[in-house]
XYZ file of C-alpha atoms in Angstrom:
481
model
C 16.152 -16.668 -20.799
C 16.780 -14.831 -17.249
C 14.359 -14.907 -14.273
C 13.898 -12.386 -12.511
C 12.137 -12.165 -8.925
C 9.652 -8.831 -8.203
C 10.016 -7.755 -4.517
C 7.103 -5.705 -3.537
C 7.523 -3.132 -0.770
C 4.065 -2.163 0.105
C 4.023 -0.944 4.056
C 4.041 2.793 3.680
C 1.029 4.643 4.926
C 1.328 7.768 2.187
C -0.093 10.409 4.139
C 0.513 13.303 2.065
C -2.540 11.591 0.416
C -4.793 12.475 2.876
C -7.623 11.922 3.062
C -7.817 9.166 0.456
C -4.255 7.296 1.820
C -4.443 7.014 5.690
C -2.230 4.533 8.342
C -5.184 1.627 7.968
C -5.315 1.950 4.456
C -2.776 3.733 2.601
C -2.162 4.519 -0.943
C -0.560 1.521 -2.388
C -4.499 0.120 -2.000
C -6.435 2.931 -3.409
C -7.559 3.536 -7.006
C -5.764 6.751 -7.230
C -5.539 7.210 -10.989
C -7.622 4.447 -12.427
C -9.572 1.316 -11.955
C -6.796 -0.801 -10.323
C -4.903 -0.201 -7.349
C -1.406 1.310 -7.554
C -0.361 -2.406 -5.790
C -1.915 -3.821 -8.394
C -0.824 -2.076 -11.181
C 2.905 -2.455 -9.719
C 2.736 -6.569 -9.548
C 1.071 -6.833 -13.074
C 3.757 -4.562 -14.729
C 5.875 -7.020 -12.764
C 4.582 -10.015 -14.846
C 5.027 -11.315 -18.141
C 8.855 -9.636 -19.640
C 10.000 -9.762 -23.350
C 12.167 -12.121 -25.081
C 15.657 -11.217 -22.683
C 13.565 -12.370 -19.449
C 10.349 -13.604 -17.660
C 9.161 -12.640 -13.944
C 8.920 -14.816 -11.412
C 6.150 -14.804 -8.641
C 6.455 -12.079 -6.891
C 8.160 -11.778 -3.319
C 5.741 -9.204 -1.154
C 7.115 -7.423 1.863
C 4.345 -5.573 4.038
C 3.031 -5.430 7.230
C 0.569 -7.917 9.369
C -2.460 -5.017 9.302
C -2.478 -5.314 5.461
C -1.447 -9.284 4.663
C -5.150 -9.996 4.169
C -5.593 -6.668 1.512
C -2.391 -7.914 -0.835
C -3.579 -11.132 -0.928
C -6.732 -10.085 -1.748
C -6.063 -7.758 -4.255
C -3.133 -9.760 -5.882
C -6.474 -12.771 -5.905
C -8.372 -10.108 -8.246
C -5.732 -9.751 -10.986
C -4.385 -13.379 -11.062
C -0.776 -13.062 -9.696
C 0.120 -15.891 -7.260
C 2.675 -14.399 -4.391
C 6.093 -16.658 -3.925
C 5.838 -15.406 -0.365
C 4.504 -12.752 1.920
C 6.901 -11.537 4.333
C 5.556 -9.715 7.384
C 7.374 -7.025 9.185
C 6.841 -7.151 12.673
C 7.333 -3.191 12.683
C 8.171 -1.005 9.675
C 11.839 -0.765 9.106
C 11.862 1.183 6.728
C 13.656 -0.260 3.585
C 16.763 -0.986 3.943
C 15.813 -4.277 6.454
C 12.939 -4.920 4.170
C 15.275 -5.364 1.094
C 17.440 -7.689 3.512
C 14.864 -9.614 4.074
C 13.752 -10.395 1.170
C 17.508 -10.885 -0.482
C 18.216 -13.574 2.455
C 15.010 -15.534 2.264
C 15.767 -15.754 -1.525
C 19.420 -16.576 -1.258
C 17.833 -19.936 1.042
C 16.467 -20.489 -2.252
C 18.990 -19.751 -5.290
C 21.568 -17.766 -4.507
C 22.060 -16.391 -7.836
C 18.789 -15.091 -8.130
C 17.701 -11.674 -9.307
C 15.487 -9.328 -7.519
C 14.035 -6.363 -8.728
C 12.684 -4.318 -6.021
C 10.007 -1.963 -6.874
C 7.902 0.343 -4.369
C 3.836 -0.689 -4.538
C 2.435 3.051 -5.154
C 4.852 4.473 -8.240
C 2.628 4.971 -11.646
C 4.737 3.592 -14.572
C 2.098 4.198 -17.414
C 4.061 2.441 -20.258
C 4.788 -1.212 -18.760
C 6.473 -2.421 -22.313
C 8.983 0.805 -22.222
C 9.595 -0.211 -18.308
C 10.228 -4.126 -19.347
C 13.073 -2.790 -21.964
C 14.517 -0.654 -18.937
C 14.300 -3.641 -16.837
C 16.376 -5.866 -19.663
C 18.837 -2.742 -20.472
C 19.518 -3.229 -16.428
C 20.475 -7.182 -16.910
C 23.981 -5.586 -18.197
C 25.322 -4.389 -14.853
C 23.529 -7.446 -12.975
C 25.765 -9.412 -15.143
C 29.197 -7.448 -14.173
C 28.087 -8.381 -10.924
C 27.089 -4.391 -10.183
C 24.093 -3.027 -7.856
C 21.926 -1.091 -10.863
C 19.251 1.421 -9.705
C 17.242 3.490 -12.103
C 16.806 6.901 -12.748
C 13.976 8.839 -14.556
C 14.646 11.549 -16.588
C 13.404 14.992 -14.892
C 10.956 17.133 -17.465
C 10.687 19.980 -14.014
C 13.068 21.695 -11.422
C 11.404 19.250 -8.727
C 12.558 19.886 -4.827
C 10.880 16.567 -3.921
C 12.811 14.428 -5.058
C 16.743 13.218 -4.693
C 18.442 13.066 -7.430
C 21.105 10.616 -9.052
C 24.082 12.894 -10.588
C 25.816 10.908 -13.717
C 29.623 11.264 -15.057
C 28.617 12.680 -17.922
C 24.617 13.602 -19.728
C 22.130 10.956 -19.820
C 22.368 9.015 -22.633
C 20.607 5.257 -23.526
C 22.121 2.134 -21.881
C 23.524 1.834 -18.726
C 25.536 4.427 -17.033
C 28.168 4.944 -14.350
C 26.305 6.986 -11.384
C 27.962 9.380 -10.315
C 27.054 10.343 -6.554
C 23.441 11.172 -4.468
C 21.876 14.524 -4.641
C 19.535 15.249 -1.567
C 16.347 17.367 -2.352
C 17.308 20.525 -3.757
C 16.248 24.232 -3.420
C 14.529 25.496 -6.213
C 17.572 27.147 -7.996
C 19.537 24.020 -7.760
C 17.058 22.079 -9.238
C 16.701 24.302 -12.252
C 20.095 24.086 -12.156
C 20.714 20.455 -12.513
C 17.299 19.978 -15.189
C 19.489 22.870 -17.296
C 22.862 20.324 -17.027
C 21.017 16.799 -18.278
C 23.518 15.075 -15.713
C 20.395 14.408 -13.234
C 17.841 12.387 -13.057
C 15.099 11.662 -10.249
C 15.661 8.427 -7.777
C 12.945 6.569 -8.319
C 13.832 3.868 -5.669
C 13.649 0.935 -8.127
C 16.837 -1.463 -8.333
C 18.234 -4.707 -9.799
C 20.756 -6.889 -8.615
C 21.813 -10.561 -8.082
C 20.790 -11.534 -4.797
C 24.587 -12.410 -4.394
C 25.959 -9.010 -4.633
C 23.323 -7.251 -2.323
C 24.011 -9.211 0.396
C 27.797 -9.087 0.457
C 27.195 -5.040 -0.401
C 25.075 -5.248 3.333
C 27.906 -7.417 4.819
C 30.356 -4.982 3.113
C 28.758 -1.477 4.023
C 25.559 -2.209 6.755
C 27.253 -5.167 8.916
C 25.489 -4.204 11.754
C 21.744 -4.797 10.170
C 22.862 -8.355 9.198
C 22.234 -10.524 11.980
C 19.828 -9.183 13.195
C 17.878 -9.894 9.993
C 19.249 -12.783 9.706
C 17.906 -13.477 13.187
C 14.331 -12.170 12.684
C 14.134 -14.944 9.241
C 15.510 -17.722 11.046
C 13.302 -17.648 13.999
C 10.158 -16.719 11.534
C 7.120 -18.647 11.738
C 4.746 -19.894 9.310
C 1.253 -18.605 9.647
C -1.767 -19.121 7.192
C 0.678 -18.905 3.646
C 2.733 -15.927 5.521
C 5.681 -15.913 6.850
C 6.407 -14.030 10.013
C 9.560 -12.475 10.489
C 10.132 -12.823 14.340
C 9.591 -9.546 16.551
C 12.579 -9.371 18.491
C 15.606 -9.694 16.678
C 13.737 -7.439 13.692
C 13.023 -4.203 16.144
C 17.245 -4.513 16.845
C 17.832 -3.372 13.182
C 18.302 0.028 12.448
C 15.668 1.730 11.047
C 16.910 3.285 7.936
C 16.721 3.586 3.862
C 18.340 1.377 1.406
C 20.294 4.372 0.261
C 21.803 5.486 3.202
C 22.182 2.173 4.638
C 24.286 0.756 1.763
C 23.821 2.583 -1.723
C 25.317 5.704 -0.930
C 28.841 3.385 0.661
C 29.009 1.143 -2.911
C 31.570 2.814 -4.894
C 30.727 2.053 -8.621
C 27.048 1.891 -8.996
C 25.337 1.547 -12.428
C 22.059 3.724 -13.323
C 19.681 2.735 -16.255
C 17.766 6.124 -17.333
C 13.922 6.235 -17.858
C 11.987 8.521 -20.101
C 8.885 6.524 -20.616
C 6.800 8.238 -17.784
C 6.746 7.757 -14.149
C 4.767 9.522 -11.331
C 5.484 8.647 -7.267
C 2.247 10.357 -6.761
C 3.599 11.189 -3.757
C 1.341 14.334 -3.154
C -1.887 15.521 -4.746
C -0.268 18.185 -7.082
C 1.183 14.546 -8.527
C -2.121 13.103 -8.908
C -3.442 16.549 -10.506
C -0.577 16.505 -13.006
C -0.737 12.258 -13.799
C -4.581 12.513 -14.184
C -4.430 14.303 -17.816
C -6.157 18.317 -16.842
C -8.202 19.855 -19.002
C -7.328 22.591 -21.801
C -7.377 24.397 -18.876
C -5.806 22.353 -16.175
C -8.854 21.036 -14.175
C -9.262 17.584 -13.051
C -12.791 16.029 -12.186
C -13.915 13.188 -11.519
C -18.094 12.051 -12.028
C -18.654 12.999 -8.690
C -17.539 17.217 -9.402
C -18.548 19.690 -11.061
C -16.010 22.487 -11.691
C -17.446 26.169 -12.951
C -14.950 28.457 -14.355
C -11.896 26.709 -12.802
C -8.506 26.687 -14.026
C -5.559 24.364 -12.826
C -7.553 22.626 -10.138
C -8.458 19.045 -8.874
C -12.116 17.929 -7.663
C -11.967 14.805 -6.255
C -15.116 12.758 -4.461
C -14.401 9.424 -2.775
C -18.329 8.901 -2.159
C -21.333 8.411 -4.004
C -23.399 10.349 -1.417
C -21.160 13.709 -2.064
C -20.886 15.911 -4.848
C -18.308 18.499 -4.907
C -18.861 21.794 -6.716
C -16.030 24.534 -7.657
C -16.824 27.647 -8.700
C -13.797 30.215 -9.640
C -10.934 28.567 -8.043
C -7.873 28.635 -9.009
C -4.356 26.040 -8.418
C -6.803 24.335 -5.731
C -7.154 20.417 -4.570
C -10.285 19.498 -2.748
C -10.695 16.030 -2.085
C -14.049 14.672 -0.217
C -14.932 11.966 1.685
C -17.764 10.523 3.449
C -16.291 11.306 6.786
C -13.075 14.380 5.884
C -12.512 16.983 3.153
C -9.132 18.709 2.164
C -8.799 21.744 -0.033
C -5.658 23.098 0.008
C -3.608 25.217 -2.714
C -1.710 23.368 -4.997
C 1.728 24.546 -3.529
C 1.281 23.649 -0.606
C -0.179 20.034 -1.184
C 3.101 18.736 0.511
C 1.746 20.146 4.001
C -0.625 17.776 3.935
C 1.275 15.631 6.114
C 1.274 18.139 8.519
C -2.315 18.361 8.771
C -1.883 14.480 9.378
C 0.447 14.648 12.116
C -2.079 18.007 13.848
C -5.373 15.805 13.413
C -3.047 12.885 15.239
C -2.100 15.066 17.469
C -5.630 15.784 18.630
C -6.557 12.353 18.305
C -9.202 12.751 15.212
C -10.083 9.092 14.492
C -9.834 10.608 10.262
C -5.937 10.846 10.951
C -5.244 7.634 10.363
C -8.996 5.322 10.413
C -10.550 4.907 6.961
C -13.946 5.248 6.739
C -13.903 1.497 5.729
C -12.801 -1.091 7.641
C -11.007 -3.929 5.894
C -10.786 -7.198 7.269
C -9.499 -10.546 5.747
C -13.431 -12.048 5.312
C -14.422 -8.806 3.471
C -14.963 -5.002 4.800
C -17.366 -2.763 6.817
C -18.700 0.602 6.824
C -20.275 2.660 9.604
C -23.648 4.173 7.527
C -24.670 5.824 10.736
C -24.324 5.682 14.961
C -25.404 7.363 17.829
C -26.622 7.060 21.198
C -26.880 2.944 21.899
C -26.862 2.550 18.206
C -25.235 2.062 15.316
C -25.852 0.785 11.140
C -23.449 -0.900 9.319
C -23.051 -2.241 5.782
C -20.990 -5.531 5.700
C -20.152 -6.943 2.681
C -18.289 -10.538 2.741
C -15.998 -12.151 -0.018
C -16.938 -15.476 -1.253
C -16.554 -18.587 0.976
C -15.181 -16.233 3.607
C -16.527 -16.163 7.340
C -16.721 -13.782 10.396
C -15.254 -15.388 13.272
C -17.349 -17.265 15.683
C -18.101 -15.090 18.837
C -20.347 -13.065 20.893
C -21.016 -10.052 22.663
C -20.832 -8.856 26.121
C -22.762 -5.132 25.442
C -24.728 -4.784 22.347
C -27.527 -7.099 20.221
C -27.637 -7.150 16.714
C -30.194 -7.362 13.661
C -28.944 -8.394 10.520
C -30.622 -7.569 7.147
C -29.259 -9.520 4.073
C -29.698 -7.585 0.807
C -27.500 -9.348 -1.400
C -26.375 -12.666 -2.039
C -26.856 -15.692 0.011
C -26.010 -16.121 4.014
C -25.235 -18.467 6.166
C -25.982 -17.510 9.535
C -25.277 -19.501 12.963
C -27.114 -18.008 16.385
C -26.513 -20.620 18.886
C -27.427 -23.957 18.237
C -29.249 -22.846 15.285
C -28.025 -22.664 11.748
C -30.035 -20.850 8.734
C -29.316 -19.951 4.849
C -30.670 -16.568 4.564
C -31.359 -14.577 1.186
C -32.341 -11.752 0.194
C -34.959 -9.054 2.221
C -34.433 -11.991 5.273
C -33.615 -11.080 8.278
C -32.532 -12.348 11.711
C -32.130 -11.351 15.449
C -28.764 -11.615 17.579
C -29.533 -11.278 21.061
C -27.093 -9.826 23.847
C -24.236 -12.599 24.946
C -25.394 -15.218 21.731
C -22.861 -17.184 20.053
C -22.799 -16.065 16.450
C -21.275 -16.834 13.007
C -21.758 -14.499 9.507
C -20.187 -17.067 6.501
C -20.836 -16.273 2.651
C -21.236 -19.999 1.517
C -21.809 -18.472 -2.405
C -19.969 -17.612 -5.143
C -20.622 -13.610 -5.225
C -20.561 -10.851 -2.242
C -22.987 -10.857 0.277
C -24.136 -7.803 1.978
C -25.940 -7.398 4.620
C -27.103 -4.320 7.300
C -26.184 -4.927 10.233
C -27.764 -2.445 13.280
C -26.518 -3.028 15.947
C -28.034 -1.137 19.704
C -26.997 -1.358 23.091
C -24.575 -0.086 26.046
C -21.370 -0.103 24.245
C -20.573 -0.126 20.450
C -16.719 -0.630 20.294
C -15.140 -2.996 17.748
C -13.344 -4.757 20.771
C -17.048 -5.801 22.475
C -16.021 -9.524 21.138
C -15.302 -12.750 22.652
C -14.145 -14.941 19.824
C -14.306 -18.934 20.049
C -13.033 -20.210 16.518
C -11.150 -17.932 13.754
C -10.442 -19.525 10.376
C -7.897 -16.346 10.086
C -5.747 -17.378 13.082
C -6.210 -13.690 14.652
C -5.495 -13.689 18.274
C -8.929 -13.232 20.413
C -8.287 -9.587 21.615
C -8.956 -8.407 18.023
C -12.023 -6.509 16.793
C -13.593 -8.570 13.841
C-alpha cells in the first residue's frame, strides 16, 4: 500500500470573509459551516485512505502569527503534524510548495505529496479518498496530476482547467488554463462539459515537482533551497530563514510552473466542493431554506427570501425583515450587509477600512495567543476588562508592567498565580491584586480552561506595556502577551 504525505497550506488571510476571516485570524480557523474549523476539517479528510493508500502525518506550511493556532487546533482532533514549516513572509504558493517538496525529498525522495489548501469544504471525504487513489495513476507515469471539479454554474470566480475532450471518470489529459471568465464565456464552457473549476489541489512524487521547478521556475530554487538550509529549529517548528526566502519570487504554483509543464494529468470531481471563498459561497454550502434563507440561532429572518443572517456573538441578535439576496454578518465589534452580488467587494471594503486604519480591518475581536486567547469585554478612559481564558498546563509569560495595575478575578477552573515573591492556587470567585511595576505570572496548572477577568486601570493600556523575564513560548521580549 502507497503513502502519501498531506501538505497543508494554511497562511491566507481570506478577506472576502470579512468580518468573520480577518489578517490575525483568517478563515482557515473559523467554524464557517460547522462545528470544526475548515483547517481542521482539511487535515482529518487528510487521514485515514482506503485499501490503495494510507496518509501520512501531515506536512503544515503557515506563517509564525498562526504556528501556535494549527498546533492547537490539529491537538483538538488528534492529528500529529510531521512538521510545521514557517514562512518568514507569505510567498504565496508556489515557494510554499517548494518548500515543502525539498524538506521532504531530505527525507525520501520518492515520496508523495498531496497538497491541499486549509479553507476548501469537501463534504464527502470517502468520494475525495477515491479521487485521491484514481490520481495514484499519473503519479505513477511519473506526471504532475491536479484536480478539477466539475462546474454545476457559469462561475466568473474561478479559473478553469480546459480538457481534450468532455469529462469523463479516470484520469484525463488537461488540456490548457482558463483565467476567470466573463459571464458568457462561462456559460459557454458549463454548456461544452470540457471545463472544470481549479480547485488548487495536486498530487505528485516529490521527484517530479522538483525537477518540474528546476525545469520551468529555476530561478525560485536556490533561493528556497537557501531559506531550508539555513532554517532553524524552534519549539517543534522549523523556521525557514528570512533572507534567502524574501529573494523568491512571489508567485502561484500555476504560473510559476503548472502552466510551463506540457502534459499534465487532471482527475475530475463531482462529489461536492465549495472554496467558500466569498459569502454568497457560504450562503449556497450552508443548505437555504425552501426559500433560500440561511440562519443561524442567533437570527431571526421575517419574510426573507434568498438571504444569509449570520451572528458571531452571543450578545447580538440579528433580525431581517423583507430582504431580499442579502448577507448580513454581525459581530461583537463590525457588521456587513451587503447584496449577494456583490459579496466579492468585500475585499474592497477590507482594503478602505485599512486604508483608514480601522483596527476591524484586519484585528479580531479575539486575541489568540499560544497559552490560550483574550477578549476586550469593555475599555475606556484608564481602564479596561478582559476575559482570559488559558489552555491546560499553559502559562502567560513572566513579566510586568511599566503603566497599568491589574485585578484578576478567576471564575473558572483552577489558577496558579505568581506576584512577586509570592505564589498562590486560586479557584473560583478568588481574586488577587497586581500592582503597577510587579513581577507577575498567570499558569493553568489543571486539566480544563481557566478563565479569569482581568481589569486592568491605569495611564496606558497597550498590549506592548510588557517587560517579559522568562517565556516558555520562546517569543522575543518586544511582543505583547
Amino acid at each position: 500500500m502507497k503513502t502519501i504525505v498531506p501538505v497543508i497550506l494554511c497562511g491566507g488571510s481570506g478577506t472576502r470573509l470579512w468580518p468573520l476571516s480577518r489578517k490575525s485570524y483568517p478563515k482557515q480557523f473559523a467554524q464557517v459551516t460547522g462545528e470544526q474549523t475548515l483547517f481542521q476539517s482539511t487535515a482529518q479528510r487528510m487521514t485515514g485512505g482506503p485499501a490503495e493508500f494510507g496518509f501520512a502525518d501531515p506536512v503544515i506550511v503557515t506563517n509564525s502569527d498562526f504556528r501556535f493556532i494549527v498546533t492547537s487546533q490539529l491537538m483538538d482532533v488528534g492529528v500529529d503534524p510531521a512538521a510545521v514549516l514557517i514562512e518568514p513572509e507569505g510567498r504565496n504558493t508556489a515557494p510554499a510548495v517548494l518548500a515543502a517538496a525539498l524538506h521532504l525529498q531530505r527525507q525520501d525522495p520518492d515520496a508523495i505529496m498531496l497538497v491541499a489548501p486549509s479553507d476548501h469544504m469537501i463534504p464527502d471525504t470517502d468520494a475525495y479518498h477515491r479521487a485521491v487513489a484514481t490520481g495514484l495513476a499519473a503519479v505513477e507515469e511519473e506526471k504532475l496530476c491536479l484536480f478539477g471539479i466539475a462546474p454545476d454554474r457559469p462561475e466568473t470566480g474561478y479559473g478553469y482547467l480546459e480538457l481534450s475532450e468532455a469529462a469523463g471518470a479516470g484520469v484525463q489529459p488537461l488540456g490548457g488554463f482558463v483565467e476567470k471568465p466573463d459571464a458568457q464565456r462561462a456559460a459557454e464552457m458549463l454548456a461544452s462539459g470540457r471545463y472544470l473549476w481549479n480547485a488548487g489541489i495536486f498530487l505528485f512524487a516529490v521527484r517530479d515537482i522538483v525537477a518540474a521547478f528546476e525545469r520551468h521556475a529555476p530561478t525560485i530554487m536556490p533561493w528556497v533551497t537557501r531559506a531550508l538550509d539555513e532554517a532553524q529549529s524552534d519549539l517543534g517548528f522549523l523556521r525557514l530563514a528570512p533572507e534567502p526566502w524574501k529573494e523568491a519570487d512571489d508567485i502561484s504554483i500555476d504560473y510559476a510552473v503548472m502552466e510551463k509543464v506540457p502534459d499534465l494529468r487532471v482527475v475530475p470531481f463531482t462529489a461536492g466542493w465549495s472554496d467558500l471563498g466569498d459569502w454568497e459561497a457560504v450562503w449556497r454550502a450552508s443548505s437555504p431554506d425552501p426559500v433560500g434563507v440561511v440562519a443561524d440561532h442567533r437570527a431571526t429572518a421575517i419574510d426573507c427570501e434568498d438571504t444569509l443572517l449570520r451572528s458571531e456573538s452571543d450578545q447580538v441578535e440579528v433580525v431581517g425583515i423583507g430582504l431580499k439576496d442579502i448577507v448580513a454578518v454581525a459581530m461583537n465589534d463590525a457588521v456587513l450587509v451587503a447584496h449577494k452580488s456583490r459579496t466579492q467587494d468585500v475585499k474592497k471594503a477590507v482594503t478602505t477600512l485599512r486604508e483608514s486604519k480601522t483596527a476591524q480591518a484586519e484585528t479580531f475581536p479575539i486575541d489568540h495567543r499560544p497559552w490560550g486567547w483574550f477578549e476586550c469585554l469593555i475599555s475606556g478612559s484608564r481602564f479596561q476588562v478582559k476575559r482570559i481564558h488559558v489552555h491546560p498546563g499553559a502559562a502567560l509569560s513572566l513579566q510586568s508592567h511599566v503603566h497599568r495595575s491589574e485585578h484578576w478575578i478567576v471564575v473558572e477552573g483552577t489558577a496558579r498565580v505568581t506576584v512577586d515573591d509570592d505564589v498562590r492556587l486560586m479557584t473560583e470567585n478568588e481574586s488577587i491584586y497586581v500592582p503597577l511595576g510587579a513581577t507577575h505570572r498567570l499558569e493553568n496548572p489543571g486539566k480544563v480552561p481557566m478563565v479569569l477577568i482581568e481589569v486592568q486601570t491605569g495611564s496606558y493600556l497597550g498590549e506592548d506595556d510588557i517587560v517579559r523575564y522568562e517565556d516558555r513560548y520562546a517569543r522575543n521580549a518586544d511582543l505583547a502577551d
